[in-house]
PDB file of C-alpha atoms in Angstrom:
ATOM      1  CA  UNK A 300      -5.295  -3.091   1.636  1.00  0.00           C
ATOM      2  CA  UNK A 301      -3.530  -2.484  -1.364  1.00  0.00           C
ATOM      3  CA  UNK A 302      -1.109   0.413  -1.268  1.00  0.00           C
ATOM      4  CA  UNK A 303       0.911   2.581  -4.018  1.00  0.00           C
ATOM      5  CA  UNK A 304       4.661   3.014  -3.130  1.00  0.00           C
ATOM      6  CA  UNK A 305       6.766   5.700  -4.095  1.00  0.00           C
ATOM      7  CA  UNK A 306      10.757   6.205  -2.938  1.00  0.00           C
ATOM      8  CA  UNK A 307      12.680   7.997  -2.037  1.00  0.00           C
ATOM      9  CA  UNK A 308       9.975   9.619   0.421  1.00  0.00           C
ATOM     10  CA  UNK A 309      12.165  12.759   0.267  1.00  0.00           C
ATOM     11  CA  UNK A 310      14.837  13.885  -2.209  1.00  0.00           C
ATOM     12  CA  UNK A 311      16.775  16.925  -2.083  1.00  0.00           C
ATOM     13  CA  UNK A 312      18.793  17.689  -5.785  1.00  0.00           C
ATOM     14  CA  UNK A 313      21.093  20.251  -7.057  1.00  0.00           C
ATOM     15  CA  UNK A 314      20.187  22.316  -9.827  1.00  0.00           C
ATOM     16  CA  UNK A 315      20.875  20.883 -13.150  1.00  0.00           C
ATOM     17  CA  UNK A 316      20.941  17.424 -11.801  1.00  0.00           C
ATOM     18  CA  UNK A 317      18.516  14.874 -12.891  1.00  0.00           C
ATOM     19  CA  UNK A 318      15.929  12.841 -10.805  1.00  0.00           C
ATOM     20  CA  UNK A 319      14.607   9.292 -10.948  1.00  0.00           C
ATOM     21  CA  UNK A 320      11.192   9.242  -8.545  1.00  0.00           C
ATOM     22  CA  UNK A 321       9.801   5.575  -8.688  1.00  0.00           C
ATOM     23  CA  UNK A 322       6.841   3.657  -7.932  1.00  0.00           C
ATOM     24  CA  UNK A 323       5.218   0.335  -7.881  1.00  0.00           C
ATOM     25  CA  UNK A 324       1.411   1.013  -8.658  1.00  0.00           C
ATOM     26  CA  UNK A 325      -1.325  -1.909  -7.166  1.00  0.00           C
ATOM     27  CA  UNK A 326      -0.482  -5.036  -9.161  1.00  0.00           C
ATOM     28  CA  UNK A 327      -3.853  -5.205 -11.017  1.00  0.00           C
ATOM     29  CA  UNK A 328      -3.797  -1.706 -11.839  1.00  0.00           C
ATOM     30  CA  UNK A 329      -3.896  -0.692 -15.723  1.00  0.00           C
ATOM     31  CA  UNK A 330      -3.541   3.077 -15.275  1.00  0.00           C
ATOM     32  CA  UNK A 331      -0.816   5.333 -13.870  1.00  0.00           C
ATOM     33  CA  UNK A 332      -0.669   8.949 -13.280  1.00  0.00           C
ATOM     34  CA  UNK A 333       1.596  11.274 -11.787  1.00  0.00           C
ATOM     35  CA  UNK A 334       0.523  14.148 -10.295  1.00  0.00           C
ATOM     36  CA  UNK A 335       2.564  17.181  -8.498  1.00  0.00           C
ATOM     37  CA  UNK A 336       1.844  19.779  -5.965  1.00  0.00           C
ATOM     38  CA  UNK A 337       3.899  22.719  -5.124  1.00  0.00           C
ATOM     39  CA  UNK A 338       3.870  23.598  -1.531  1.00  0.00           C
ATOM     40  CA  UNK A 339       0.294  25.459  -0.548  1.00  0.00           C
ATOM     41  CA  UNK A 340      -0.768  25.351  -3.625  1.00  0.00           C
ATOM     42  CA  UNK A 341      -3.207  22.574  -5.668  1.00  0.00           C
ATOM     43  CA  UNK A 342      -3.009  19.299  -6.988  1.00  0.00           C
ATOM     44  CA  UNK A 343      -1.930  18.935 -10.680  1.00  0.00           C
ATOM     45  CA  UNK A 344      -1.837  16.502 -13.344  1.00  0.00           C
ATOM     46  CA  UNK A 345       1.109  15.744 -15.129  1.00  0.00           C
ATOM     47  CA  UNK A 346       0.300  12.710 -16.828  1.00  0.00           C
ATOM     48  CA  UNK A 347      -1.308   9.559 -17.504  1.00  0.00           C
ATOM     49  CA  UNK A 348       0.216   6.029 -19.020  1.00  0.00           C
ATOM     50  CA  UNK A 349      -1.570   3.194 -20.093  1.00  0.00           C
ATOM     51  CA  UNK A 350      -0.499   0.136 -22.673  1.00  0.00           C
ATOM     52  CA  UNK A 351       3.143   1.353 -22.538  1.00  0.00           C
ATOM     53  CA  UNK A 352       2.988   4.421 -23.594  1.00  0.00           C
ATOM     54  CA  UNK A 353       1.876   8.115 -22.642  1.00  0.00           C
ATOM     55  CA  UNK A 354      -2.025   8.694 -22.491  1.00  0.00           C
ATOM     56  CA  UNK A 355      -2.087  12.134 -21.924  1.00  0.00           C
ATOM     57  CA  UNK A 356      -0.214  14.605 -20.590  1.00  0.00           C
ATOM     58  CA  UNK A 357      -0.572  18.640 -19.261  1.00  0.00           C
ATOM     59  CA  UNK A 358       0.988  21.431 -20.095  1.00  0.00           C
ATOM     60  CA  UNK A 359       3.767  20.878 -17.297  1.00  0.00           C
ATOM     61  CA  UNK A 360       4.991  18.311 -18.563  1.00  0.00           C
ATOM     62  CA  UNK A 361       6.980  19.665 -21.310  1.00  0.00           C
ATOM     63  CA  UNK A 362      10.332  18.050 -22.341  1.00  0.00           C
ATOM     64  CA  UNK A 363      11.848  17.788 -18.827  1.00  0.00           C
ATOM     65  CA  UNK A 364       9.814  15.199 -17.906  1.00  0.00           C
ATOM     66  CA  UNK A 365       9.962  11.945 -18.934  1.00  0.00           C
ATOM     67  CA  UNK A 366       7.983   8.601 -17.383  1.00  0.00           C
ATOM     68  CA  UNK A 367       8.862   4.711 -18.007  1.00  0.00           C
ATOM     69  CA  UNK A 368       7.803   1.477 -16.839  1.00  0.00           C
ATOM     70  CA  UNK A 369      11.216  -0.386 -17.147  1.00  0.00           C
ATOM     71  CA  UNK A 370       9.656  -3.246 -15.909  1.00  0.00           C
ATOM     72  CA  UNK A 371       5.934  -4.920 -14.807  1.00  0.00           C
ATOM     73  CA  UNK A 372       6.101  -3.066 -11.724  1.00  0.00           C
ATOM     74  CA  UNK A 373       7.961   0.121 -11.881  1.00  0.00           C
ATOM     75  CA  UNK A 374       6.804   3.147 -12.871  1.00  0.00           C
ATOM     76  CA  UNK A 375       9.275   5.945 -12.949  1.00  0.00           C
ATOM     77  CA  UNK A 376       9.164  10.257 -13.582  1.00  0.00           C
ATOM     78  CA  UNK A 377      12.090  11.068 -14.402  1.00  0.00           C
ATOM     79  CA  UNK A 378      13.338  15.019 -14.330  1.00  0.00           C
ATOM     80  CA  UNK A 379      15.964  16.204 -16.914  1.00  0.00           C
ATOM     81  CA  UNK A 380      17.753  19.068 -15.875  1.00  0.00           C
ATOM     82  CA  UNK A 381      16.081  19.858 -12.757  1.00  0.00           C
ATOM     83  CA  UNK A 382      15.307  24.004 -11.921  1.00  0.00           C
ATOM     84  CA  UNK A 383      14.377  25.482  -8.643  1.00  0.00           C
ATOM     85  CA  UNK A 384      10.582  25.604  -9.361  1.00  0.00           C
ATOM     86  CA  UNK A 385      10.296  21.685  -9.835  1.00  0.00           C
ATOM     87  CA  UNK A 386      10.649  21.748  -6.060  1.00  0.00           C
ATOM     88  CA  UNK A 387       7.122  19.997  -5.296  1.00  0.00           C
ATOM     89  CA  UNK A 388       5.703  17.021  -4.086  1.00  0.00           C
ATOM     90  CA  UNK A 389       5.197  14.475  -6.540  1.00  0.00           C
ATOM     91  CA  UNK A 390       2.663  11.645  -6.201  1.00  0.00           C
ATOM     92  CA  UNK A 391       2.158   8.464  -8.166  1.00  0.00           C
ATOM     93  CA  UNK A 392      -1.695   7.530  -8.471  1.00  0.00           C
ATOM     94  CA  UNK A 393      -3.056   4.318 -10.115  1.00  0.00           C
ATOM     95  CA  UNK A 394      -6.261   3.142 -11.034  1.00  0.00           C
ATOM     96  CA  UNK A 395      -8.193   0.054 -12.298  1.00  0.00           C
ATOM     97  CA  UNK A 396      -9.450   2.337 -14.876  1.00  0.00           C
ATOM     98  CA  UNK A 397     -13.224   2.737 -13.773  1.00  0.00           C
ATOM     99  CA  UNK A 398     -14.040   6.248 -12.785  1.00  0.00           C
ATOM    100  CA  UNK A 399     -16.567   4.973 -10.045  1.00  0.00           C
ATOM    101  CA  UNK A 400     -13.605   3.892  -7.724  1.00  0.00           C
ATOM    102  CA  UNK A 401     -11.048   7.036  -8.479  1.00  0.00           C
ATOM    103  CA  UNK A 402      -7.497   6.335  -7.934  1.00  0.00           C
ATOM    104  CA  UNK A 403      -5.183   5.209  -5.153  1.00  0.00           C
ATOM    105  CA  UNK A 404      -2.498   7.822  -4.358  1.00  0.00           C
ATOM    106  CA  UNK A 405       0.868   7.409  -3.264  1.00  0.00           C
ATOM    107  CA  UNK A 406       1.916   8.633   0.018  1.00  0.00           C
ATOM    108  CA  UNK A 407       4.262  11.366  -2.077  1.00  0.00           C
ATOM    109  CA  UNK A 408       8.081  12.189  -2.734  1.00  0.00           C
ATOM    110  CA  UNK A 409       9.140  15.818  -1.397  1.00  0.00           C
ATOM    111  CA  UNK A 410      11.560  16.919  -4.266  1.00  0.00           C
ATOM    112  CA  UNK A 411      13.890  19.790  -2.961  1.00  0.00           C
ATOM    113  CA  UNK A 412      15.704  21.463  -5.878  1.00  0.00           C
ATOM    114  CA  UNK A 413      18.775  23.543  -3.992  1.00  0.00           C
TER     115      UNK A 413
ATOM    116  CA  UNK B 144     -12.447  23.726 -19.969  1.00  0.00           C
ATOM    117  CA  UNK B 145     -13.601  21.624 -16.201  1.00  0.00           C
ATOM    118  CA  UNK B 146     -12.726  23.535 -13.009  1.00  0.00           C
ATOM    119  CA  UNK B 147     -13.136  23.500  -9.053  1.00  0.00           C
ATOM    120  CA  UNK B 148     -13.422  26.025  -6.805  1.00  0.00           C
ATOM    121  CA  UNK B 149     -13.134  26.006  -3.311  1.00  0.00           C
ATOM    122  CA  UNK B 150     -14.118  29.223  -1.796  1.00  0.00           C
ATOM    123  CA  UNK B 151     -13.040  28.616   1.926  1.00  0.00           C
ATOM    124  CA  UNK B 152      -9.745  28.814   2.053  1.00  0.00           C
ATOM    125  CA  UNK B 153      -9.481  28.169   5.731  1.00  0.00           C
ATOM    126  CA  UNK B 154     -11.909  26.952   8.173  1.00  0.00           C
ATOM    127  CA  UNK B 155     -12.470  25.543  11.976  1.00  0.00           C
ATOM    128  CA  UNK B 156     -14.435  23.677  14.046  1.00  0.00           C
ATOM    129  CA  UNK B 157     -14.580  22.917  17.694  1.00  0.00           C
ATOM    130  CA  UNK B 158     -14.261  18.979  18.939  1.00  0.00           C
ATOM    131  CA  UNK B 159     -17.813  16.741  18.125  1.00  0.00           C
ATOM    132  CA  UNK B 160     -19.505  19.476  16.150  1.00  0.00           C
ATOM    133  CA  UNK B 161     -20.524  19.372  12.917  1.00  0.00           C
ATOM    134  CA  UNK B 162     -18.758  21.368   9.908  1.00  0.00           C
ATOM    135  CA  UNK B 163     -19.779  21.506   6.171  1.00  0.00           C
ATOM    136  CA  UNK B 164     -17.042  22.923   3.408  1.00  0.00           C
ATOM    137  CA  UNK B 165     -18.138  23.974  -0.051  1.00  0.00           C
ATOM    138  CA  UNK B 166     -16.927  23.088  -3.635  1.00  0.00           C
ATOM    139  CA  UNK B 167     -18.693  24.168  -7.124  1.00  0.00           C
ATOM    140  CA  UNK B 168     -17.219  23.018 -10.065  1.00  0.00           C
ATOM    141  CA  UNK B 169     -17.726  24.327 -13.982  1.00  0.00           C
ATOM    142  CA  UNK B 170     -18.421  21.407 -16.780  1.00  0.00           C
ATOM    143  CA  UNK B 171     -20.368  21.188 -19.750  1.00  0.00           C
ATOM    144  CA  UNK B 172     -20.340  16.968 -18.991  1.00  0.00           C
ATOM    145  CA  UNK B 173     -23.313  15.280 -18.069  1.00  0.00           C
ATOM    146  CA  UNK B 174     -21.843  11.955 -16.942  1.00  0.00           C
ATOM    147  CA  UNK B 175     -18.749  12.562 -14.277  1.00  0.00           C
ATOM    148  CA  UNK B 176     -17.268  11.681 -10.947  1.00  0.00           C
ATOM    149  CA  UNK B 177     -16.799  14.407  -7.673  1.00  0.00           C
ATOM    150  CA  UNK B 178     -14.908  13.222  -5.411  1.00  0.00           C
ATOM    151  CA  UNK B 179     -13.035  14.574  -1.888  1.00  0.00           C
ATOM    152  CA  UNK B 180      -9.500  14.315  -0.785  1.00  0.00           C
ATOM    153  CA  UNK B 181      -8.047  14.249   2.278  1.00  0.00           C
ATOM    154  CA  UNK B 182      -4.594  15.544   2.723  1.00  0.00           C
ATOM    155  CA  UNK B 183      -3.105  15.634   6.754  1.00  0.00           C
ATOM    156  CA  UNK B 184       0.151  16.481   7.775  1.00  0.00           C
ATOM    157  CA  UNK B 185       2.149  13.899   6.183  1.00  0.00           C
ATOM    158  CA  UNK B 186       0.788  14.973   3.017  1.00  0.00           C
ATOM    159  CA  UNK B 187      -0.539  11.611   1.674  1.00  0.00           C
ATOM    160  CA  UNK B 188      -4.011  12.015  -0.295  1.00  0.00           C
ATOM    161  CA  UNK B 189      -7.127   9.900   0.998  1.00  0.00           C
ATOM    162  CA  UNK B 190     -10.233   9.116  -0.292  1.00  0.00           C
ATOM    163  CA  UNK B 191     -12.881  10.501   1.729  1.00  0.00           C
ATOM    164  CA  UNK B 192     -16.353   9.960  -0.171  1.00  0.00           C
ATOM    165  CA  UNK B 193     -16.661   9.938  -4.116  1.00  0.00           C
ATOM    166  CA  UNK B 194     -20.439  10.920  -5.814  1.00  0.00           C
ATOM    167  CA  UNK B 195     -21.618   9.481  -9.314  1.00  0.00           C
ATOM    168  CA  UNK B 196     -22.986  12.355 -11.188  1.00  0.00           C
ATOM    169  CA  UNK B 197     -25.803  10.116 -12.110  1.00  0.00           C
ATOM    170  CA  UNK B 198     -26.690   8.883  -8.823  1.00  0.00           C
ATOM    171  CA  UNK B 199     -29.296  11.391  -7.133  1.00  0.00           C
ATOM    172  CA  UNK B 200     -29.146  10.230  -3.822  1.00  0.00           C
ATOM    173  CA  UNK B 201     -26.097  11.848  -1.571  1.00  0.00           C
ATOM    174  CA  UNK B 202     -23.214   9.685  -0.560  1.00  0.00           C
ATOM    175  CA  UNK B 203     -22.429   9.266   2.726  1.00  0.00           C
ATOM    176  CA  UNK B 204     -19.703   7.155   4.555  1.00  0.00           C
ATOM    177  CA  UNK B 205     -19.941   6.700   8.863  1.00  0.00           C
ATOM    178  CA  UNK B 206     -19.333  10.579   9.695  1.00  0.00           C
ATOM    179  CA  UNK B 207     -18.630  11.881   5.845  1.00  0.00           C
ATOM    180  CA  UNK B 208     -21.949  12.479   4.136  1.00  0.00           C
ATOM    181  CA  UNK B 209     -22.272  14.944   0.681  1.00  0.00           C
ATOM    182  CA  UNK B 210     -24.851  17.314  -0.167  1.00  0.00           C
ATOM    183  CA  UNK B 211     -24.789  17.304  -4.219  1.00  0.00           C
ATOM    184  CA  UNK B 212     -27.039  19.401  -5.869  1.00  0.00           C
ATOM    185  CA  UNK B 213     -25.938  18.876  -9.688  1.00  0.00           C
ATOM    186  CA  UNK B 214     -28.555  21.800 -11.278  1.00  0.00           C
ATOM    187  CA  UNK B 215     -26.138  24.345  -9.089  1.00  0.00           C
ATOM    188  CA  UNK B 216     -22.857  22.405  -9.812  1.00  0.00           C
ATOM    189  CA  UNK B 217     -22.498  22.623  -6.299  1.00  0.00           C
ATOM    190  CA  UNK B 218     -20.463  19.202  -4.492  1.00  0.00           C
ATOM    191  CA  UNK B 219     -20.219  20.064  -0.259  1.00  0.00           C
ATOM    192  CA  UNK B 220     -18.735  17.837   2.056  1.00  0.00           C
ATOM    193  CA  UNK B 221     -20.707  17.008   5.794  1.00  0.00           C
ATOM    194  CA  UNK B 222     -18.063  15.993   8.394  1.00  0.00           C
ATOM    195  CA  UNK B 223     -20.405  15.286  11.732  1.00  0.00           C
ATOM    196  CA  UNK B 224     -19.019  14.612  15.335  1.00  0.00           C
ATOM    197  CA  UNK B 225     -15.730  16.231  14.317  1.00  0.00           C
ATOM    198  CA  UNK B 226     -12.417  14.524  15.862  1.00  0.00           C
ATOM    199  CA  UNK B 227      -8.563  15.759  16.302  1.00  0.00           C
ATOM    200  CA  UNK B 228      -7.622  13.331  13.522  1.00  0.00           C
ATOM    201  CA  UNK B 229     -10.065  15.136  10.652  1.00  0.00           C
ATOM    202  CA  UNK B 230      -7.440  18.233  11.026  1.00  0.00           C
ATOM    203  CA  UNK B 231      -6.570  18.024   7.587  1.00  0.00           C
ATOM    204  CA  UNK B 232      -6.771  20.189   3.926  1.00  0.00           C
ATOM    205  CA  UNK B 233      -9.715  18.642   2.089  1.00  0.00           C
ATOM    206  CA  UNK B 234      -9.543  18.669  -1.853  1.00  0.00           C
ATOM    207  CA  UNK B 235     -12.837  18.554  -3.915  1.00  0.00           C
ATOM    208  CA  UNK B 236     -12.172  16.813  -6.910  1.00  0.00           C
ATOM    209  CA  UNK B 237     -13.945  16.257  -9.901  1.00  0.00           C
ATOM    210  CA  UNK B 238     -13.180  13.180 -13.007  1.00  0.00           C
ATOM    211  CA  UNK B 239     -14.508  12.626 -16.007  1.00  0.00           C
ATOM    212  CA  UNK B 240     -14.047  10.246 -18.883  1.00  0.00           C
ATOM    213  CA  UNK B 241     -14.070  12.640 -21.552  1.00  0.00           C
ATOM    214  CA  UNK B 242     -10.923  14.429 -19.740  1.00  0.00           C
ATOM    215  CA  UNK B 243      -8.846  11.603 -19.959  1.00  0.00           C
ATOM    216  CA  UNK B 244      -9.927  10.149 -16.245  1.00  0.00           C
ATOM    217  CA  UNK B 245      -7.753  12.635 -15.122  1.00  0.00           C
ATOM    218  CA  UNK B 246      -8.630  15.127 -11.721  1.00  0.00           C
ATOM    219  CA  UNK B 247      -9.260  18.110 -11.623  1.00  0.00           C
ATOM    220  CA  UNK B 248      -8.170  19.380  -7.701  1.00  0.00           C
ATOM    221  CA  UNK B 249      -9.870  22.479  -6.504  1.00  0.00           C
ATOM    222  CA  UNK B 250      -7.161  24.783  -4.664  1.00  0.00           C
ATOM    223  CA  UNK B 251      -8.077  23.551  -1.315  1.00  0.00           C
ATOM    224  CA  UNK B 252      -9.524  24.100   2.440  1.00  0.00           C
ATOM    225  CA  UNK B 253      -7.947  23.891   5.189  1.00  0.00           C
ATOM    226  CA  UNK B 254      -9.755  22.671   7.882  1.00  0.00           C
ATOM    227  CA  UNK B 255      -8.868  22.438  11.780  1.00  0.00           C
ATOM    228  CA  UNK B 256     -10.414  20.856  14.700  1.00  0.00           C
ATOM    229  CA  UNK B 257     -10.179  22.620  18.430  1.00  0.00           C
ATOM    230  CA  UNK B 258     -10.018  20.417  21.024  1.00  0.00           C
TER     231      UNK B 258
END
């Protein structure tokens, strides 16, 4: 089946420092999302990319956060500048873009800001 | 504004019996997607069972079956014949296309099976 792959599977940062957290979505896959959750606490969007460029994007992700596909099968977050409460795990989601099937999730990168 | 709640924070079950956990959710849509999450111990998120707004009958996959009653907003998840391996937090989750096709996670339950 199909997976989403995201490395490193764990990164641990100094504060200040910037991150690169990559992925390579399912090949047919239009849609990409990252999503983050803070340890114990819920699942949250941060944004969505489709055609190249931004779809949308939540409050969260505010000028820190930056995503790219440098190429057809990457699909990057990158943090600017990283602060102690960006210590989360992040996962990388795509989708074919019909709602009836959802998304397929990463198995997650465990970002430890220090 | 769309939002989940999950009002069990924390919940068990012994070995083989049967266990249902709640989830309402808040939306003015009429056409959307509910959907459950499985998260174990190594943290990755699985698709458990997803529900077409539209559809009236419940979904159900092998031991996962839904009870959706859209008039209440209400979205709760069956697990029968409980095993070791269903120790997990469960995420209701709820998707619609006039929100982007984005989720919206409720905050959670965490649910543990007794041997």
């Amino acid at each position: 089946e199909p997976e989403v792959t995201q490395t490193p599977s764990h990164q641990v940062t100094q504060m200040g420092q910037e991150v690169i957290l990559r992925c390579v979505p399912i090949s047919n896959h239009l849609y990409f999302y990252w999503y983050r959750q803070i340890l114990g606490q819920k699942v949250e969007f941060l944004v969505s990319f489709y055609n190249n460029e931004i779809s949308e994007k939540s409050e969260i992700f505010d000028d820190q956060f930056s995503v790219e596909r440098p190429d057809g099968s990457n699909f990057t977050l990158k943090i600017r500048s990283t602060k102690l409460e960006d210590s989360a795990m992040y996962f990388c989601a795509s989708s074919e873009g019909s709602l009836e099937y959802g998304y397929t999730f990463g198995s997650g990168t465990r970002l430890t800001v220090v | 504004a769309q939002t989940v709640t999950q009002s069990q924070p924390e919940m068990s079950v012994q070995e083989a019996e049967t266990v249902t956990l709640s989830c309402t959710y808040d939306t003015s849509e009429s056409n959307y997607y509910l959907f459950w999450y499985k998260q174990p111990p190594s943290r990755q998120m699985i698709l458990v069972i997803r529900q077409e707004a539209y559809k009236q009958q419940n979904a159900t996959e092998n031991r996962f079956s839904v009870n959706f009653q859209k008039a209440a907003k209400s979205f709760s998840l069956k697990i029968s014949d409980s095993q070791l391996g269903d120790t997990a937090m469960y995420f209701c989750a709820f998707m619609t296309y006039n929100y982007g096709q984005n989720f919206v996670f409720g905050p959670g339950t965490r649910l543990s099976v007794l041997p």
